[in-house]
Amino acid sequence: MGRMLSPGVLTLAATPIGNPLDASVRLLRALEQADLIAAEDTRRLHRLAAALEVTLGGKVLSHHEHNEEHRTEQLLTALAEGRRVLIVTDAGMPVVSDPGYRAVRAAAAAGYPVTVIPGPSAVLTALAASGIAPDRFTFEGFPPRRDGKRHAAFEPLRHEPRTMVFFESPRRTAATLAAMAEVFGPERESAVARELTKTYEEVRRGTLAELVAWAEAGEVLGEVVIVVAGAEPVAADPEALLEQVLARAAAGERMKDAAKAVAAGAEGVSARELYDAALARR
């Protein structure tokens, strides 16, 4: 097939999120051809290579949140030397809730090409399996770990009209679902997908109240993705909407952003109208 990686190019490659058979042919070739592989967990990379019966072609470096800044400098040096540099994470796409963002920014700023080998995605897999409207969605990553901060993070999303996708630790899933039920309402349609593409894959669908009961009834195991339906549009009450915009602005949000977010969850009013009214009220 010839070489697929190019010298002096930073390549990001998606790895399987569970089932090794989901590895693409391009990923196999990239692992064989790279001069330098930056891996979130080197042991997991070696296990993946063994499962795929692939011989890693170059030097392997650890590349995680605690050493990302230092490793980025090393990756740029390797690119300057014309080496084939590959970034992989434990599962899924680098950069998405995983290391790689700093390297991409630095490489692009320095003028080095950046390319991506697409592949498995926990976000899209869970969204597709959830049965919840996928036409417009937003990825929210991991919610804060502490209860107060978790609730505060969900509050601006109360009226988000798009489907929302979250990552979560299994040990915090019950608490996160409970916080979602409080903020978004217990009847909001939702789904919990765990162990995607693995032997014990499971997708639980129901209201947030039903999923809270399920999560609290037993131990949640495996890597978890939570999908929550967007808010239904509500009839516009201009005065109430204006109060929401002012409250969000008082909490530190930019007025324009607050007006846009509130208008997104309402019918019959534009973000511009709310913004102008909020400025006048101030």
PDB file of C-alpha atoms in Angstrom:
ATOM      1  CA  MET A   1       0.000   0.000   0.000  1.00  0.00           C
ATOM      2  CA  GLY A   2       3.001   2.308   0.397  1.00  0.00           C
ATOM      3  CA  ARG A   3       3.517   4.852   3.108  1.00  0.00           C
ATOM      4  CA  MET A   4       0.447   6.622   4.472  1.00  0.00           C
ATOM      5  CA  LEU A   5       2.168   8.882   6.987  1.00  0.00           C
ATOM      6  CA  SER A   6       4.110  11.888   5.726  1.00  0.00           C
ATOM      7  CA  PRO A   7       7.321  13.319   7.214  1.00  0.00           C
ATOM      8  CA  GLY A   8       6.867  16.478   9.257  1.00  0.00           C
ATOM      9  CA  VAL A   9       3.104  15.955   9.571  1.00  0.00           C
ATOM     10  CA  LEU A  10       1.281  15.577  12.883  1.00  0.00           C
ATOM     11  CA  THR A  11      -1.298  12.786  12.629  1.00  0.00           C
ATOM     12  CA  LEU A  12      -4.133  12.198  15.095  1.00  0.00           C
ATOM     13  CA  ALA A  13      -5.610   8.697  14.997  1.00  0.00           C
ATOM     14  CA  ALA A  14      -8.821   7.390  16.536  1.00  0.00           C
ATOM     15  CA  THR A  15      -8.463   4.058  18.330  1.00  0.00           C
ATOM     16  CA  PRO A  16     -11.179   1.491  19.165  1.00  0.00           C
ATOM     17  CA  ILE A  17     -13.420   2.419  22.100  1.00  0.00           C
ATOM     18  CA  GLY A  18     -13.777  -1.215  23.112  1.00  0.00           C
ATOM     19  CA  ASN A  19     -13.686  -3.778  20.341  1.00  0.00           C
ATOM     20  CA  PRO A  20     -10.206  -4.018  18.726  1.00  0.00           C
ATOM     21  CA  LEU A  21     -11.829  -5.173  15.485  1.00  0.00           C
ATOM     22  CA  ASP A  22     -13.079  -1.607  14.983  1.00  0.00           C
ATOM     23  CA  ALA A  23      -9.510  -0.501  14.214  1.00  0.00           C
ATOM     24  CA  SER A  24      -9.213   0.904  10.711  1.00  0.00           C
ATOM     25  CA  VAL A  25      -6.666  -0.222   8.139  1.00  0.00           C
ATOM     26  CA  ARG A  26      -5.234   3.308   8.219  1.00  0.00           C
ATOM     27  CA  LEU A  27      -4.684   3.038  11.973  1.00  0.00           C
ATOM     28  CA  LEU A  28      -2.823  -0.245  11.538  1.00  0.00           C
ATOM     29  CA  ARG A  29      -0.559   1.273   8.878  1.00  0.00           C
ATOM     30  CA  ALA A  30       0.020   4.398  10.955  1.00  0.00           C
ATOM     31  CA  LEU A  31       1.097   2.392  14.006  1.00  0.00           C
ATOM     32  CA  GLU A  32       3.568   0.494  11.830  1.00  0.00           C
ATOM     33  CA  GLN A  33       4.954   3.533  10.020  1.00  0.00           C
ATOM     34  CA  ALA A  34       5.180   6.228  12.707  1.00  0.00           C
ATOM     35  CA  ASP A  35       8.642   7.330  13.794  1.00  0.00           C
ATOM     36  CA  LEU A  36       7.225   8.645  17.073  1.00  0.00           C
ATOM     37  CA  ILE A  37       3.970   7.634  18.777  1.00  0.00           C
ATOM     38  CA  ALA A  38       2.603   9.772  21.613  1.00  0.00           C
ATOM     39  CA  ALA A  39       0.192   7.589  23.593  1.00  0.00           C
ATOM     40  CA  GLU A  40      -2.010   8.505  26.556  1.00  0.00           C
ATOM     41  CA  ASP A  41      -1.172   5.151  28.182  1.00  0.00           C
ATOM     42  CA  THR A  42       1.774   3.295  26.666  1.00  0.00           C
ATOM     43  CA  ARG A  43       0.749  -0.006  28.253  1.00  0.00           C
ATOM     44  CA  ARG A  44      -2.704   0.145  26.701  1.00  0.00           C
ATOM     45  CA  LEU A  45      -1.164   0.998  23.343  1.00  0.00           C
ATOM     46  CA  HIS A  46       1.071  -2.073  23.516  1.00  0.00           C
ATOM     47  CA  ARG A  47      -1.934  -4.237  24.441  1.00  0.00           C
ATOM     48  CA  LEU A  48      -3.860  -2.828  21.476  1.00  0.00           C
ATOM     49  CA  ALA A  49      -0.926  -3.472  19.142  1.00  0.00           C
ATOM     50  CA  ALA A  50      -0.725  -7.051  20.385  1.00  0.00           C
ATOM     51  CA  ALA A  51      -4.463  -7.568  19.866  1.00  0.00           C
ATOM     52  CA  LEU A  52      -4.152  -6.183  16.331  1.00  0.00           C
ATOM     53  CA  GLU A  53      -0.953  -8.158  15.665  1.00  0.00           C
ATOM     54  CA  VAL A  54       0.809  -4.947  14.710  1.00  0.00           C
ATOM     55  CA  THR A  55       4.466  -4.131  15.310  1.00  0.00           C
ATOM     56  CA  LEU A  56       4.899  -0.537  16.469  1.00  0.00           C
ATOM     57  CA  GLY A  57       7.330   1.039  14.059  1.00  0.00           C
ATOM     58  CA  GLY A  58       8.787   3.884  16.133  1.00  0.00           C
ATOM     59  CA  LYS A  59       9.533   5.187  19.588  1.00  0.00           C
ATOM     60  CA  VAL A  60       6.611   5.341  22.015  1.00  0.00           C
ATOM     61  CA  LEU A  61       6.217   8.218  24.484  1.00  0.00           C
ATOM     62  CA  SER A  62       3.626   8.751  27.192  1.00  0.00           C
ATOM     63  CA  HIS A  63       1.419  11.751  26.446  1.00  0.00           C
ATOM     64  CA  HIS A  64      -1.167  12.617  29.091  1.00  0.00           C
ATOM     65  CA  GLU A  65      -2.633  15.624  30.899  1.00  0.00           C
ATOM     66  CA  HIS A  66       0.234  15.835  33.384  1.00  0.00           C
ATOM     67  CA  ASN A  67       3.075  15.993  30.853  1.00  0.00           C
ATOM     68  CA  GLU A  68       1.275  17.369  27.784  1.00  0.00           C
ATOM     69  CA  GLU A  69       3.085  20.707  27.768  1.00  0.00           C
ATOM     70  CA  HIS A  70       6.552  19.111  27.864  1.00  0.00           C
ATOM     71  CA  ARG A  71       5.632  16.411  25.355  1.00  0.00           C
ATOM     72  CA  THR A  72       4.265  19.019  22.937  1.00  0.00           C
ATOM     73  CA  GLU A  73       7.727  20.560  22.738  1.00  0.00           C
ATOM     74  CA  GLN A  74       9.207  17.140  21.949  1.00  0.00           C
ATOM     75  CA  LEU A  75       6.605  16.477  19.271  1.00  0.00           C
ATOM     76  CA  LEU A  76       7.363  19.784  17.575  1.00  0.00           C
ATOM     77  CA  THR A  77      11.074  19.011  17.632  1.00  0.00           C
ATOM     78  CA  ALA A  78      10.348  15.677  15.961  1.00  0.00           C
ATOM     79  CA  LEU A  79       8.235  17.397  13.313  1.00  0.00           C
ATOM     80  CA  ALA A  80      11.052  19.870  12.672  1.00  0.00           C
ATOM     81  CA  GLU A  81      13.357  16.904  12.102  1.00  0.00           C
ATOM     82  CA  GLY A  82      10.976  15.556   9.471  1.00  0.00           C
ATOM     83  CA  ARG A  83       9.741  12.625  11.521  1.00  0.00           C
ATOM     84  CA  ARG A  84       6.332  10.955  11.231  1.00  0.00           C
ATOM     85  CA  VAL A  85       4.522  11.825  14.451  1.00  0.00           C
ATOM     86  CA  LEU A  86       1.354  10.040  15.587  1.00  0.00           C
ATOM     87  CA  ILE A  87      -0.907  10.838  18.573  1.00  0.00           C
ATOM     88  CA  VAL A  88      -3.287   8.219  19.981  1.00  0.00           C
ATOM     89  CA  THR A  89      -5.305   8.055  23.189  1.00  0.00           C
ATOM     90  CA  ASP A  90      -6.709   5.190  25.251  1.00  0.00           C
ATOM     91  CA  ALA A  91      -9.904   5.095  23.209  1.00  0.00           C
ATOM     92  CA  GLY A  92     -11.564   7.219  20.566  1.00  0.00           C
ATOM     93  CA  MET A  93     -10.349  10.460  19.065  1.00  0.00           C
ATOM     94  CA  PRO A  94      -7.446  12.473  20.503  1.00  0.00           C
ATOM     95  CA  VAL A  95      -8.324  16.039  21.594  1.00  0.00           C
ATOM     96  CA  VAL A  96     -11.966  15.136  22.435  1.00  0.00           C
ATOM     97  CA  SER A  97     -11.788  15.016  26.266  1.00  0.00           C
ATOM     98  CA  ASP A  98      -8.284  13.600  25.783  1.00  0.00           C
ATOM     99  CA  PRO A  99      -4.738  14.944  25.218  1.00  0.00           C
ATOM    100  CA  GLY A 100      -3.764  16.376  21.843  1.00  0.00           C
ATOM    101  CA  TYR A 101      -5.248  19.873  21.747  1.00  0.00           C
ATOM    102  CA  ARG A 102      -2.031  21.621  22.766  1.00  0.00           C
ATOM    103  CA  ALA A 103      -0.034  19.705  20.177  1.00  0.00           C
ATOM    104  CA  VAL A 104      -2.498  20.568  17.409  1.00  0.00           C
ATOM    105  CA  ARG A 105      -2.475  24.262  18.332  1.00  0.00           C
ATOM    106  CA  ALA A 106       1.311  24.370  18.544  1.00  0.00           C
ATOM    107  CA  ALA A 107       1.863  22.442  15.310  1.00  0.00           C
ATOM    108  CA  ALA A 108      -0.591  24.607  13.387  1.00  0.00           C
ATOM    109  CA  ALA A 109       0.955  27.800  14.782  1.00  0.00           C
ATOM    110  CA  ALA A 110       4.411  26.593  13.746  1.00  0.00           C
ATOM    111  CA  GLY A 111       3.209  25.806  10.236  1.00  0.00           C
ATOM    112  CA  TYR A 112       3.262  21.999  10.391  1.00  0.00           C
ATOM    113  CA  PRO A 113       0.396  20.148   8.682  1.00  0.00           C
ATOM    114  CA  VAL A 114      -2.085  18.323  10.916  1.00  0.00           C
ATOM    115  CA  THR A 115      -4.158  15.409   9.630  1.00  0.00           C
ATOM    116  CA  VAL A 116      -6.653  13.014  11.199  1.00  0.00           C
ATOM    117  CA  ILE A 117      -7.294   9.297  10.785  1.00  0.00           C
ATOM    118  CA  PRO A 118     -10.999   9.028  11.699  1.00  0.00           C
ATOM    119  CA  GLY A 119     -12.525   6.120  13.528  1.00  0.00           C
ATOM    120  CA  PRO A 120     -14.592   5.058  16.531  1.00  0.00           C
ATOM    121  CA  SER A 121     -16.301   7.745  18.598  1.00  0.00           C
ATOM    122  CA  ALA A 122     -18.088   7.148  21.908  1.00  0.00           C
ATOM    123  CA  VAL A 123     -20.042  10.380  21.391  1.00  0.00           C
ATOM    124  CA  LEU A 124     -21.520   9.393  18.026  1.00  0.00           C
ATOM    125  CA  THR A 125     -21.978   5.736  18.970  1.00  0.00           C
ATOM    126  CA  ALA A 126     -24.003   6.630  22.061  1.00  0.00           C
ATOM    127  CA  LEU A 127     -25.982   9.295  20.200  1.00  0.00           C
ATOM    128  CA  ALA A 128     -26.905   6.869  17.427  1.00  0.00           C
ATOM    129  CA  ALA A 129     -27.960   4.151  19.890  1.00  0.00           C
ATOM    130  CA  SER A 130     -29.854   6.438  22.265  1.00  0.00           C
ATOM    131  CA  GLY A 131     -32.998   6.823  20.209  1.00  0.00           C
ATOM    132  CA  ILE A 132     -32.944  10.549  20.982  1.00  0.00           C
ATOM    133  CA  ALA A 133     -33.068  13.143  18.188  1.00  0.00           C
ATOM    134  CA  PRO A 134     -29.558  13.314  16.652  1.00  0.00           C
ATOM    135  CA  ASP A 135     -30.079  16.093  14.098  1.00  0.00           C
ATOM    136  CA  ARG A 136     -28.616  18.784  16.380  1.00  0.00           C
ATOM    137  CA  PHE A 137     -26.514  17.977  19.427  1.00  0.00           C
ATOM    138  CA  THR A 138     -23.888  19.417  21.720  1.00  0.00           C
ATOM    139  CA  PHE A 139     -21.016  17.577  23.417  1.00  0.00           C
ATOM    140  CA  GLU A 140     -20.524  18.710  27.018  1.00  0.00           C
ATOM    141  CA  GLY A 141     -17.650  16.427  28.082  1.00  0.00           C
ATOM    142  CA  PHE A 142     -17.290  15.435  31.746  1.00  0.00           C
ATOM    143  CA  PRO A 143     -19.465  17.321  34.268  1.00  0.00           C
ATOM    144  CA  PRO A 144     -17.711  18.759  37.351  1.00  0.00           C
ATOM    145  CA  ARG A 145     -17.117  16.227  40.118  1.00  0.00           C
ATOM    146  CA  ARG A 146     -18.484  18.257  43.039  1.00  0.00           C
ATOM    147  CA  ASP A 147     -22.232  18.547  43.596  1.00  0.00           C
ATOM    148  CA  GLY A 148     -22.398  22.349  43.730  1.00  0.00           C
ATOM    149  CA  LYS A 149     -20.278  22.868  40.640  1.00  0.00           C
ATOM    150  CA  ARG A 150     -22.156  20.100  38.828  1.00  0.00           C
ATOM    151  CA  HIS A 151     -25.496  21.814  39.391  1.00  0.00           C
ATOM    152  CA  ALA A 152     -24.011  25.164  38.374  1.00  0.00           C
ATOM    153  CA  ALA A 153     -22.719  23.646  35.140  1.00  0.00           C
ATOM    154  CA  PHE A 154     -26.121  22.166  34.283  1.00  0.00           C
ATOM    155  CA  GLU A 155     -28.114  25.319  35.042  1.00  0.00           C
ATOM    156  CA  PRO A 156     -27.133  27.217  31.831  1.00  0.00           C
ATOM    157  CA  LEU A 157     -28.180  24.108  29.875  1.00  0.00           C
ATOM    158  CA  ARG A 158     -31.685  24.012  31.364  1.00  0.00           C
ATOM    159  CA  HIS A 159     -33.224  25.452  28.171  1.00  0.00           C
ATOM    160  CA  GLU A 160     -30.685  24.047  25.680  1.00  0.00           C
ATOM    161  CA  PRO A 161     -32.811  22.868  22.718  1.00  0.00           C
ATOM    162  CA  ARG A 162     -30.196  20.511  21.275  1.00  0.00           C
ATOM    163  CA  THR A 163     -29.592  16.943  22.418  1.00  0.00           C
ATOM    164  CA  MET A 164     -26.736  16.912  24.949  1.00  0.00           C
ATOM    165  CA  VAL A 165     -24.022  14.262  25.248  1.00  0.00           C
ATOM    166  CA  PHE A 166     -21.893  13.854  28.385  1.00  0.00           C
ATOM    167  CA  PHE A 167     -19.081  11.555  29.494  1.00  0.00           C
ATOM    168  CA  GLU A 168     -19.138  10.337  33.085  1.00  0.00           C
ATOM    169  CA  SER A 169     -17.334   8.054  35.510  1.00  0.00           C
ATOM    170  CA  PRO A 170     -19.415   5.002  36.507  1.00  0.00           C
ATOM    171  CA  ARG A 171     -19.046   5.826  40.210  1.00  0.00           C
ATOM    172  CA  ARG A 172     -20.503   9.315  39.683  1.00  0.00           C
ATOM    173  CA  THR A 173     -23.237   8.361  37.224  1.00  0.00           C
ATOM    174  CA  ALA A 174     -26.030   8.103  39.806  1.00  0.00           C
ATOM    175  CA  ALA A 175     -25.212  11.501  41.336  1.00  0.00           C
ATOM    176  CA  THR A 176     -24.943  13.123  37.917  1.00  0.00           C
ATOM    177  CA  LEU A 177     -28.277  11.717  36.763  1.00  0.00           C
ATOM    178  CA  ALA A 178     -29.891  12.945  39.993  1.00  0.00           C
ATOM    179  CA  ALA A 179     -28.504  16.445  39.431  1.00  0.00           C
ATOM    180  CA  MET A 180     -29.741  16.373  35.829  1.00  0.00           C
ATOM    181  CA  ALA A 181     -33.215  15.362  37.015  1.00  0.00           C
ATOM    182  CA  GLU A 182     -33.269  18.314  39.413  1.00  0.00           C
ATOM    183  CA  VAL A 183     -32.156  20.861  36.814  1.00  0.00           C
ATOM    184  CA  PHE A 184     -33.643  19.498  33.561  1.00  0.00           C
ATOM    185  CA  GLY A 185     -36.725  17.911  35.119  1.00  0.00           C
ATOM    186  CA  PRO A 186     -37.393  14.258  36.032  1.00  0.00           C
ATOM    187  CA  GLU A 187     -39.415  13.610  32.863  1.00  0.00           C
ATOM    188  CA  ARG A 188     -36.682  14.645  30.406  1.00  0.00           C
ATOM    189  CA  GLU A 189     -35.959  11.858  27.905  1.00  0.00           C
ATOM    190  CA  SER A 190     -32.473  10.420  28.298  1.00  0.00           C
ATOM    191  CA  ALA A 191     -30.237   7.391  27.834  1.00  0.00           C
ATOM    192  CA  VAL A 192     -27.171   5.900  29.495  1.00  0.00           C
ATOM    193  CA  ALA A 193     -24.803   3.946  27.259  1.00  0.00           C
ATOM    194  CA  ARG A 194     -22.066   1.924  28.895  1.00  0.00           C
ATOM    195  CA  GLU A 195     -19.335  -0.452  27.716  1.00  0.00           C
ATOM    196  CA  LEU A 196     -19.969   0.554  24.101  1.00  0.00           C
ATOM    197  CA  THR A 197     -18.774  -2.034  21.535  1.00  0.00           C
ATOM    198  CA  LYS A 198     -17.673  -4.349  24.371  1.00  0.00           C
ATOM    199  CA  THR A 199     -19.065  -7.710  25.492  1.00  0.00           C
ATOM    200  CA  TYR A 200     -21.430  -6.234  28.077  1.00  0.00           C
ATOM    201  CA  GLU A 201     -22.605  -3.226  26.069  1.00  0.00           C
ATOM    202  CA  GLU A 202     -25.827  -1.782  27.432  1.00  0.00           C
ATOM    203  CA  VAL A 203     -28.034   1.180  26.527  1.00  0.00           C
ATOM    204  CA  ARG A 204     -30.673   2.178  29.091  1.00  0.00           C
ATOM    205  CA  ARG A 205     -33.390   4.507  27.842  1.00  0.00           C
ATOM    206  CA  GLY A 206     -36.042   6.342  29.809  1.00  0.00           C
ATOM    207  CA  THR A 207     -36.781   9.513  31.716  1.00  0.00           C
ATOM    208  CA  LEU A 208     -34.129  10.953  33.984  1.00  0.00           C
ATOM    209  CA  ALA A 209     -36.198   9.834  36.983  1.00  0.00           C
ATOM    210  CA  GLU A 210     -36.232   6.262  35.674  1.00  0.00           C
ATOM    211  CA  LEU A 211     -32.499   6.282  35.034  1.00  0.00           C
ATOM    212  CA  VAL A 212     -31.794   7.686  38.494  1.00  0.00           C
ATOM    213  CA  ALA A 213     -33.748   4.773  39.995  1.00  0.00           C
ATOM    214  CA  TRP A 214     -31.812   2.305  37.831  1.00  0.00           C
ATOM    215  CA  ALA A 215     -28.418   3.777  38.702  1.00  0.00           C
ATOM    216  CA  GLU A 216     -29.166   3.942  42.432  1.00  0.00           C
ATOM    217  CA  ALA A 217     -30.478   0.363  42.518  1.00  0.00           C
ATOM    218  CA  GLY A 218     -27.117  -1.207  41.697  1.00  0.00           C
ATOM    219  CA  GLU A 219     -23.497  -0.524  40.839  1.00  0.00           C
ATOM    220  CA  VAL A 220     -22.905   1.095  37.448  1.00  0.00           C
ATOM    221  CA  LEU A 221     -19.917  -0.458  35.707  1.00  0.00           C
ATOM    222  CA  GLY A 222     -17.851   0.444  32.649  1.00  0.00           C
ATOM    223  CA  GLU A 223     -17.247   3.627  30.722  1.00  0.00           C
ATOM    224  CA  VAL A 224     -20.408   5.728  30.551  1.00  0.00           C
ATOM    225  CA  VAL A 225     -21.954   8.158  28.056  1.00  0.00           C
ATOM    226  CA  ILE A 226     -25.141  10.020  29.014  1.00  0.00           C
ATOM    227  CA  VAL A 227     -27.455  11.401  26.322  1.00  0.00           C
ATOM    228  CA  VAL A 228     -30.142  13.914  27.318  1.00  0.00           C
ATOM    229  CA  ALA A 229     -32.870  15.270  25.053  1.00  0.00           C
ATOM    230  CA  GLY A 230     -32.962  19.004  24.502  1.00  0.00           C
ATOM    231  CA  ALA A 231     -35.552  21.208  26.162  1.00  0.00           C
ATOM    232  CA  GLU A 232     -38.899  21.681  24.491  1.00  0.00           C
ATOM    233  CA  PRO A 233     -39.432  25.279  23.302  1.00  0.00           C
ATOM    234  CA  VAL A 234     -41.657  27.277  25.629  1.00  0.00           C
ATOM    235  CA  ALA A 235     -44.045  30.060  24.760  1.00  0.00           C
ATOM    236  CA  ALA A 236     -42.307  33.376  25.123  1.00  0.00           C
ATOM    237  CA  ASP A 237     -43.026  35.453  28.233  1.00  0.00           C
ATOM    238  CA  PRO A 238     -40.909  38.535  27.416  1.00  0.00           C
ATOM    239  CA  GLU A 239     -40.666  39.740  31.004  1.00  0.00           C
ATOM    240  CA  ALA A 240     -39.712  36.330  32.391  1.00  0.00           C
ATOM    241  CA  LEU A 241     -37.162  35.808  29.622  1.00  0.00           C
ATOM    242  CA  LEU A 242     -35.673  39.228  30.287  1.00  0.00           C
ATOM    243  CA  GLU A 243     -35.276  38.344  33.954  1.00  0.00           C
ATOM    244  CA  GLN A 244     -33.437  35.169  32.956  1.00  0.00           C
ATOM    245  CA  VAL A 245     -31.029  37.139  30.774  1.00  0.00           C
ATOM    246  CA  LEU A 246     -30.357  39.655  33.553  1.00  0.00           C
ATOM    247  CA  ALA A 247     -29.831  36.892  36.111  1.00  0.00           C
ATOM    248  CA  ARG A 248     -27.324  35.086  33.898  1.00  0.00           C
ATOM    249  CA  ALA A 249     -25.504  38.345  33.191  1.00  0.00           C
ATOM    250  CA  ALA A 250     -25.380  39.108  36.928  1.00  0.00           C
ATOM    251  CA  ALA A 251     -23.780  35.694  37.433  1.00  0.00           C
ATOM    252  CA  GLY A 252     -20.942  36.652  35.102  1.00  0.00           C
ATOM    253  CA  GLU A 253     -22.134  35.568  31.658  1.00  0.00           C
ATOM    254  CA  ARG A 254     -21.715  37.958  28.732  1.00  0.00           C
ATOM    255  CA  MET A 255     -25.010  39.721  28.002  1.00  0.00           C
ATOM    256  CA  LYS A 256     -25.001  38.669  24.348  1.00  0.00           C
ATOM    257  CA  ASP A 257     -24.333  35.034  25.272  1.00  0.00           C
ATOM    258  CA  ALA A 258     -27.072  35.095  27.916  1.00  0.00           C
ATOM    259  CA  ALA A 259     -29.589  36.550  25.461  1.00  0.00           C
ATOM    260  CA  LYS A 260     -28.679  33.984  22.825  1.00  0.00           C
ATOM    261  CA  ALA A 261     -28.991  31.055  25.262  1.00  0.00           C
ATOM    262  CA  VAL A 262     -32.354  32.181  26.642  1.00  0.00           C
ATOM    263  CA  ALA A 263     -33.771  32.938  23.196  1.00  0.00           C
ATOM    264  CA  ALA A 264     -32.711  29.466  21.992  1.00  0.00           C
ATOM    265  CA  GLY A 265     -35.145  27.856  24.407  1.00  0.00           C
ATOM    266  CA  ALA A 266     -38.111  30.117  23.669  1.00  0.00           C
ATOM    267  CA  GLU A 267     -40.466  30.743  20.794  1.00  0.00           C
ATOM    268  CA  GLY A 268     -41.422  34.110  19.377  1.00  0.00           C
ATOM    269  CA  VAL A 269     -38.491  36.158  20.634  1.00  0.00           C
ATOM    270  CA  SER A 270     -35.050  36.815  19.175  1.00  0.00           C
ATOM    271  CA  ALA A 271     -31.713  37.066  20.930  1.00  0.00           C
ATOM    272  CA  ARG A 272     -31.371  40.624  19.601  1.00  0.00           C
ATOM    273  CA  GLU A 273     -34.700  41.684  21.157  1.00  0.00           C
ATOM    274  CA  LEU A 274     -33.716  40.238  24.528  1.00  0.00           C
ATOM    275  CA  TYR A 275     -30.267  41.814  24.348  1.00  0.00           C
ATOM    276  CA  ASP A 276     -31.655  45.279  23.553  1.00  0.00           C
ATOM    277  CA  ALA A 277     -34.268  44.977  26.306  1.00  0.00           C
ATOM    278  CA  ALA A 278     -31.634  43.883  28.819  1.00  0.00           C
ATOM    279  CA  LEU A 279     -29.404  46.843  27.941  1.00  0.00           C
ATOM    280  CA  ALA A 280     -32.351  49.198  28.324  1.00  0.00           C
ATOM    281  CA  ARG A 281     -33.258  47.705  31.716  1.00  0.00           C
ATOM    282  CA  ARG A 282     -29.686  48.068  32.939  1.00  0.00           C
TER     283      ARG A 282
END
